[in-house]
Short mmCIF file of C-alpha atoms in Angstrom, two decimals:
data_model
loop_
_atom_site.label_atom_id
_atom_site.label_comp_id
_atom_site.label_asym_id
_atom_site.label_seq_id
_atom_site.Cartn_x
_atom_site.Cartn_y
_atom_site.Cartn_z
CA MET A 228 -50.91 -19.47 1.33
CA MET A 229 -52.35 -18.94 -1.88
CA MET A 230 -50.06 -18.90 -4.57
CA ALA A 231 -49.26 -15.59 -6.72
CA LEU A 232 -50.70 -15.29 -10.15
CA VAL A 233 -49.69 -15.40 -13.22
CA MET A 234 -51.67 -13.55 -16.10
CA PRO A 235 -50.16 -13.88 -19.38
CA GLU A 236 -49.85 -10.45 -21.64
CA ASP A 237 -51.89 -11.66 -24.10
CA THR A 238 -53.65 -13.67 -22.63
CA LEU A 239 -57.28 -11.01 -22.02
CA TYR A 240 -59.31 -12.25 -18.96
CA CYS A 241 -62.79 -11.85 -18.64
CA PHE A 242 -64.12 -8.40 -17.52
CA ASP A 243 -60.78 -6.53 -18.56
CA LYS A 244 -62.52 -3.94 -21.33
CA ILE A 245 -60.71 -2.46 -24.94
CA LYS A 246 -61.19 0.66 -27.17
CA LEU A 247 -61.74 -0.19 -30.56
CA ILE A 248 -60.22 1.94 -33.61
CA SER A 249 -63.36 2.87 -34.16
CA GLY A 250 -64.28 3.79 -30.30
CA GLU A 251 -66.43 1.68 -29.37
CA ILE A 252 -65.79 0.29 -25.22
CA LEU A 253 -66.00 -3.34 -24.85
CA SER A 254 -66.43 -5.94 -21.74
CA ILE A 255 -64.59 -9.05 -22.75
CA CYS A 256 -66.53 -12.56 -21.90
CA GLY A 257 -64.13 -15.03 -21.15
CA ASN A 258 -60.87 -15.71 -20.52
CA PHE A 259 -59.15 -15.97 -24.06
CA ASP A 260 -56.23 -15.74 -25.39
CA GLY A 261 -57.39 -14.50 -29.11
CA PRO A 262 -55.71 -13.54 -31.04
CA TRP A 263 -60.24 -13.16 -31.75
CA TYR A 264 -62.05 -12.09 -28.34
CA ARG A 265 -66.16 -12.45 -27.66
CA ALA A 266 -66.72 -9.29 -25.66
CA ARG A 267 -69.87 -7.36 -25.24
CA LEU A 268 -70.83 -3.61 -26.04
CA ALA A 269 -70.42 -1.15 -23.15
CA PHE A 270 -69.32 2.12 -23.73
CA TYR A 271 -69.88 3.74 -27.09
CA PRO A 272 -68.79 7.62 -29.07
CA ASN A 273 -72.47 9.99 -28.27
CA ALA A 274 -71.50 13.22 -28.42
CA ALA A 275 -74.34 14.64 -26.77
CA THR A 276 -73.89 13.02 -23.74
CA THR A 277 -72.01 14.51 -20.94
CA ARG A 278 -69.79 11.32 -19.67
CA MET A 279 -65.98 11.80 -20.45
CA ILE A 280 -63.36 8.58 -21.21
CA ASP A 281 -59.92 9.93 -22.31
CA GLY A 282 -61.56 13.23 -23.69
CA VAL A 283 -63.78 11.83 -25.25
CA SER A 284 -68.30 11.81 -24.96
CA TYR A 285 -69.69 8.18 -24.21
CA ARG A 286 -72.60 6.91 -23.60
CA LYS A 287 -73.36 3.38 -22.14
CA ALA A 288 -74.90 0.21 -23.61
CA SER A 289 -78.24 -0.54 -22.27
CA TYR A 290 -81.56 -0.84 -22.95
CA GLU A 291 -80.89 -0.04 -26.94
CA THR A 292 -80.03 -3.14 -29.51
CA GLY A 293 -78.89 -3.29 -32.77
CA TYR A 294 -75.72 -1.50 -32.69
CA ARG A 295 -73.02 -2.63 -35.27
CA ILE A 296 -69.44 -2.53 -35.66
CA PRO A 297 -68.33 -2.65 -39.19
CA SER A 298 -65.70 -4.37 -38.37
CA CYS A 299 -66.60 -7.18 -35.85
CA GLN A 300 -68.94 -10.29 -36.47
CA LYS A 301 -71.92 -9.48 -33.93
CA VAL A 302 -73.28 -12.38 -32.82
CA LEU A 303 -75.83 -11.51 -29.74
CA ASN A 304 -78.49 -8.69 -29.94
CA LEU A 305 -80.18 -7.74 -27.07
CA ARG A 306 -80.98 -5.42 -23.71
CA GLY A 307 -77.34 -4.65 -22.40
CA GLU A 308 -76.22 -7.74 -24.10
CA GLN A 309 -75.00 -6.64 -27.12
CA HIS A 310 -71.54 -9.23 -28.73
CA PHE A 311 -69.06 -9.80 -30.79
CA ILE A 312 -66.64 -11.53 -32.36
CA VAL A 313 -62.92 -9.06 -31.88
CA HIS A 314 -59.71 -9.40 -34.00
CA ARG A 315 -56.55 -8.52 -31.78
CA THR A 316 -55.73 -6.11 -34.45
CA GLN A 317 -59.03 -3.97 -33.80
CA ILE A 318 -58.29 -3.36 -29.83
CA VAL A 319 -55.56 0.10 -29.71
CA ARG A 320 -56.30 0.78 -25.34
CA ILE A 321 -56.36 -2.36 -23.21
CA TYR A 322 -58.00 -1.42 -19.80
CA ARG A 323 -57.20 -4.70 -17.95
CA ALA A 324 -58.87 -5.30 -14.28
CA SER A 325 -56.62 -6.29 -12.95
CA LYS A 326 -54.27 -2.96 -13.11
CA ALA A 327 -57.40 -0.81 -12.09
CA PHE A 328 -56.45 0.31 -8.89
CA GLU A 329 -53.28 2.12 -10.01
CA GLY A 330 -55.25 4.91 -11.30
CA LEU A 331 -57.81 5.39 -8.35
CA SER A 332 -57.77 8.29 -6.41
CA HIS A 333 -56.70 8.40 -2.97
CA GLU A 334 -59.54 8.21 -1.02
CA ASN A 335 -60.61 5.04 -3.57
CA ALA A 336 -57.37 3.39 -2.97
CA LYS A 337 -57.86 3.61 0.08
CA ARG A 338 -61.25 2.27 0.27
CA CYS A 339 -61.01 -0.60 -2.13
CA GLN A 340 -57.32 -1.41 0.71
CA CYS A 341 -59.95 -2.03 3.94
CA PHE A 342 -61.64 -4.41 1.84
CA ILE A 343 -58.17 -6.65 0.27
CA ASP A 344 -57.51 -7.02 3.85
CA LEU A 345 -59.96 -7.53 4.76
CA LEU A 346 -59.87 -10.32 2.44
CA LYS A 347 -55.84 -11.19 2.58
CA ASN A 348 -56.96 -11.40 6.63
CA ALA A 349 -60.23 -13.19 6.42
CA CYS A 350 -59.30 -16.66 3.44
CA ARG A 351 -56.06 -15.65 2.50
CA LEU A 352 -56.98 -13.73 -0.83
CA SER A 353 -53.67 -11.62 -1.64
CA LYS A 354 -53.94 -8.53 -3.60
CA ASP A 355 -52.95 -9.45 -7.19
CA ARG A 356 -56.21 -11.78 -6.85
CA HIS A 357 -58.33 -8.44 -6.78
CA GLY A 358 -59.21 -6.39 -9.74
CA LEU A 359 -61.53 -3.61 -10.40
CA THR A 360 -64.27 -3.69 -13.55
CA GLY A 361 -67.11 -1.65 -15.03
CA SER A 362 -65.92 2.56 -14.06
CA GLY A 363 -62.96 1.91 -12.00
CA ALA A 364 -61.02 0.38 -14.61
CA LEU A 365 -61.55 3.40 -16.97
CA HIS A 366 -60.84 5.82 -14.40
CA ASN A 367 -64.51 7.18 -14.51
CA ILE A 368 -65.92 6.33 -11.27
CA LEU A 369 -68.53 8.58 -10.71
CA PRO A 370 -70.03 10.19 -7.13
CA THR A 371 -73.29 7.34 -7.52
CA SER A 372 -70.83 4.15 -9.04
CA ASP A 373 -70.79 1.17 -7.22
CA PHE A 374 -67.43 -0.58 -7.49
CA ASP A 375 -67.31 -3.66 -10.08
CA TRP A 376 -65.16 -5.34 -7.99
CA VAL A 377 -63.36 -8.69 -9.41
CA ILE A 378 -62.01 -11.66 -7.81
CA TYR A 379 -59.37 -14.11 -9.82
CA ASP A 380 -60.48 -17.49 -7.57
CA ARG A 381 -61.60 -20.74 -9.34
CA ASP A 382 -63.77 -21.22 -6.01
CA PRO A 383 -66.09 -18.61 -4.70
CA THR A 384 -66.67 -20.69 -1.65
CA SER A 385 -64.76 -19.57 1.29
CA ILE A 386 -65.21 -16.44 -0.06
CA SER A 387 -69.28 -15.96 0.22
CA THR A 388 -69.23 -18.04 3.22
CA TYR A 389 -67.31 -15.51 5.27
CA VAL A 390 -70.33 -12.78 3.83
CA LEU A 391 -72.98 -14.63 4.07
CA SER A 392 -71.35 -15.65 7.78
CA ASN A 393 -70.35 -11.94 9.17
CA THR A 394 -74.03 -9.45 7.75
CA LYS A 395 -72.65 -6.79 10.36
CA LYS A 396 -69.89 -6.03 8.18
CA PHE A 397 -71.61 -6.93 4.63
CA LYS A 398 -74.82 -5.54 4.71
CA LYS A 399 -76.79 -7.80 1.60
CA GLU A 400 -77.71 -4.65 -0.87
CA LEU A 401 -78.61 -4.48 -4.78
CA THR A 402 -76.29 -2.37 -6.62
CA PHE A 403 -79.26 -1.16 -9.32
CA ASP A 404 -82.76 -1.06 -9.07
CA MET A 405 -84.76 -3.77 -9.55
CA LYS A 406 -87.18 -1.59 -11.92
CA HIS A 407 -84.00 -1.09 -14.53
CA VAL A 408 -83.33 -5.54 -14.03
CA TYR A 409 -87.69 -6.05 -15.08
CA ARG A 410 -86.93 -3.43 -17.77
CA LYS A 411 -83.49 -5.45 -19.55
CA TYR A 412 -85.21 -8.98 -19.62
CA ALA A 413 -89.15 -7.81 -20.27
CA ALA A 414 -88.48 -9.58 -24.00
CA PHE A 415 -87.67 -12.68 -22.42
CA THR A 416 -91.10 -14.82 -22.90
CA GLY A 417 -89.83 -17.26 -20.71
CA LEU A 418 -88.64 -15.13 -17.76
CA ASN A 419 -92.18 -12.85 -15.63
CA ARG A 420 -90.67 -10.98 -13.19
CA LYS A 421 -91.60 -13.24 -10.31
CA ALA A 422 -89.45 -15.66 -12.32
CA ILE A 423 -86.23 -12.79 -12.89
CA LEU A 424 -87.34 -12.14 -8.79
CA ASP A 425 -85.69 -14.99 -7.96
CA LEU A 426 -82.54 -15.21 -9.76
CA PHE A 427 -81.61 -12.29 -7.96
CA LYS A 428 -82.81 -13.10 -4.25
CA ASP A 429 -80.58 -14.35 -2.79
CA ARG A 430 -77.30 -13.03 -4.65
CA TRP A 431 -74.64 -12.41 -2.05
CA LYS A 432 -72.41 -11.18 -4.09
CA TYR A 433 -74.26 -7.74 -4.36
CA PHE A 434 -73.81 -5.56 -0.44
CA ARG A 435 -72.39 -2.63 1.32
CA PHE A 436 -68.75 -2.93 2.62
CA GLN A 437 -68.59 -0.54 5.15
CA ASN A 438 -69.25 3.34 2.57
CA LEU A 439 -68.02 1.27 -0.95
CA ARG A 440 -71.82 -0.58 -2.61
CA ILE A 441 -69.90 -3.54 -4.19
CA SER A 442 -70.75 -6.01 -7.16
CA LEU A 443 -68.04 -9.07 -6.87
CA SER A 444 -67.34 -10.58 -9.93
CA PHE A 445 -65.48 -14.28 -9.56
CA THR A 446 -63.10 -15.03 -12.77
CA ASP A 447 -60.46 -18.22 -12.68
CA PRO A 448 -57.51 -17.61 -14.86
CA GLN A 449 -56.68 -21.03 -16.02
CA ARG A 450 -59.62 -21.43 -17.67
CA ARG A 451 -59.83 -19.93 -21.40
CA ALA A 452 -62.74 -19.54 -23.59
CA ASP A 453 -60.89 -19.47 -27.38
CA ASP A 454 -62.82 -22.51 -28.21
CA PHE A 455 -66.41 -21.64 -28.09
CA LEU A 456 -65.68 -18.88 -30.76
CA SER A 457 -65.97 -20.71 -33.85
CA PRO A 458 -69.50 -20.40 -35.02
CA PHE A 459 -71.17 -24.00 -34.40
CA GLU A 460 -74.88 -24.89 -35.70
CA LEU A 461 -77.39 -25.27 -33.12
CA GLY A 462 -79.29 -28.95 -32.59
CA LYS A 463 -82.68 -29.41 -31.76
CA ARG A 464 -84.99 -27.48 -29.05
CA VAL A 465 -84.93 -28.78 -25.55
CA VAL A 466 -86.71 -28.33 -21.89
CA LEU A 467 -86.04 -30.36 -19.39
CA ARG A 468 -86.21 -29.83 -15.05
CA GLY A 469 -83.20 -30.96 -12.37
CA ILE A 470 -80.97 -30.53 -10.26
CA ILE A 471 -77.64 -28.34 -10.10
CA THR A 472 -74.74 -30.20 -9.51
CA ASP A 473 -72.58 -28.30 -9.20
CA SER A 474 -73.73 -24.26 -8.57
CA ILE A 475 -69.77 -22.80 -9.63
CA GLY A 476 -70.19 -23.28 -12.61
CA CYS A 477 -72.42 -19.82 -12.93
CA TYR A 478 -69.13 -17.24 -11.81
CA TYR A 479 -67.63 -18.06 -14.66
CA MET A 480 -67.87 -16.40 -18.00
CA PRO A 481 -69.25 -18.60 -20.06
CA TYR A 482 -71.34 -20.26 -17.60
CA ILE A 483 -71.23 -23.92 -17.68
CA ILE A 484 -73.92 -25.57 -15.07
CA PRO A 485 -73.79 -29.00 -14.90
CA ILE A 486 -77.40 -29.97 -13.91
CA CYS A 487 -79.14 -33.45 -13.34
CA SER A 488 -81.95 -34.54 -14.96
CA ASN A 489 -84.71 -37.79 -14.76
CA GLY A 490 -80.72 -39.77 -13.63
CA LYS A 491 -78.91 -37.79 -16.83
CA ASN A 492 -76.15 -34.76 -16.59
CA HIS A 493 -76.29 -31.92 -19.03
CA LEU A 494 -74.33 -29.16 -19.07
CA VAL A 495 -75.97 -25.57 -19.93
CA LEU A 496 -74.42 -23.31 -21.84
CA THR A 497 -74.56 -19.14 -21.50
CA TRP A 498 -73.22 -16.26 -22.37
CA LEU A 499 -76.43 -14.07 -20.64
CA PHE A 500 -75.25 -11.73 -16.99
CA LEU A 501 -78.32 -12.63 -15.75
CA TYR A 502 -76.59 -15.99 -13.93
CA ASN A 503 -74.04 -14.79 -12.67
CA GLY A 504 -73.90 -15.97 -9.69
CA ALA A 505 -77.92 -17.10 -9.30
CA PHE A 506 -78.02 -20.42 -8.18
CA LYS A 507 -76.33 -22.44 -5.28
CA ASN A 508 -76.19 -27.09 -5.36
CA GLY A 509 -79.62 -28.83 -4.67
CA ASP A 510 -81.55 -25.65 -6.43
CA VAL A 511 -84.39 -27.42 -8.53
CA VAL A 512 -83.82 -25.62 -12.40
CA GLU A 513 -86.18 -25.24 -15.69
CA VAL A 514 -84.36 -24.94 -18.49
CA SER A 515 -85.07 -24.05 -22.13
CA GLY A 516 -82.62 -23.76 -24.97
CA ARG A 517 -80.99 -25.52 -28.29
CA GLU A 518 -78.23 -28.64 -28.12
CA GLN A 519 -74.93 -26.90 -29.09
CA VAL A 520 -71.22 -29.44 -29.75
CA VAL A 521 -68.36 -27.83 -28.92
CA ARG A 522 -64.94 -29.89 -29.15
CA GLY A 523 -67.96 -32.96 -29.42
CA LYS A 524 -69.21 -32.54 -25.88
CA GLN A 525 -72.98 -31.44 -26.07
CA TYR A 526 -74.62 -28.46 -23.53
CA LEU A 527 -77.41 -26.85 -23.76
CA LEU A 528 -76.81 -23.32 -25.37
CA VAL A 529 -79.56 -20.92 -23.76
CA GLU A 530 -79.04 -17.21 -25.03
CA GLU A 531 -82.33 -16.91 -27.62
CA LEU A 532 -86.06 -14.65 -25.78
CA ARG A 533 -87.36 -17.45 -25.89
CA ASP A 534 -84.92 -19.52 -23.67
CA HIS A 535 -84.28 -19.27 -19.96
CA ILE A 536 -82.56 -20.83 -16.66
CA ARG A 537 -85.73 -20.85 -14.34
CA LYS A 538 -85.92 -21.98 -10.28
CA SER A 539 -89.23 -24.21 -9.69
CA THR A 540 -90.14 -25.68 -6.83
CA ALA A 541 -89.76 -29.22 -7.56
CA LEU A 542 -88.86 -31.40 -10.68
#
């Protein structure tokens, strides 16, 4: 039986939402003990919209770039991926994904409980290993909303095996239109439409269970990303082809994906949600990125518009 999950109150976990003094709502990118955190802009105050969160009108961050938060350092400025470094003193409210079920309507809570019970029986996954992010964490679920589900577990294997082997229970279905994906990542010079589609067509983490449209993500509760917050000097650009040797790394942010190329092992590092759950062991990929050393360990950082991790057919 899986041990009870212990989550320190001072730690913010990946996919927790935070509201800043200035009003923006951001999504935490990785697990951090603090007091500094990396987070992606999710919603910002906008009086022209009708989406209400805590009594305030908000617009969901989408294709725009260039948003500024005066109190926070911006470290990434891409469509849908505007990342900031935030200090604990700037946070006025935390929306924990692990507590989101407590604020659901009776109908939505009942729907979610069916999925929780199913994974408990099939995968021995206890209720405290589940969370909701997105509109679920903000208690702002719309009729058209999917359920951005979070699983607090290091290894997704048992769940992926169960989902893939029970196609009658779990209907493969993206929770978004691919037109949205193509537009969001159109500026990446190394990814054409086919390359982007290749990253999504085999993902098992998007499916429909009964009347729930679920997007499943994972967080390893023992892992921390604090060491990756310091500014690090980037080295030369590297392009290589290799084989993914441990795909578990593409499920936890920051995504650290081991690749073997010409008999040498490399660690690919990216903060981009584009690559969440995109790979499996044995996939052949082409990687373009910049060398980065963190705490004495070398990585290949993928986050600029000319960077990519692209599936390939041969080495």
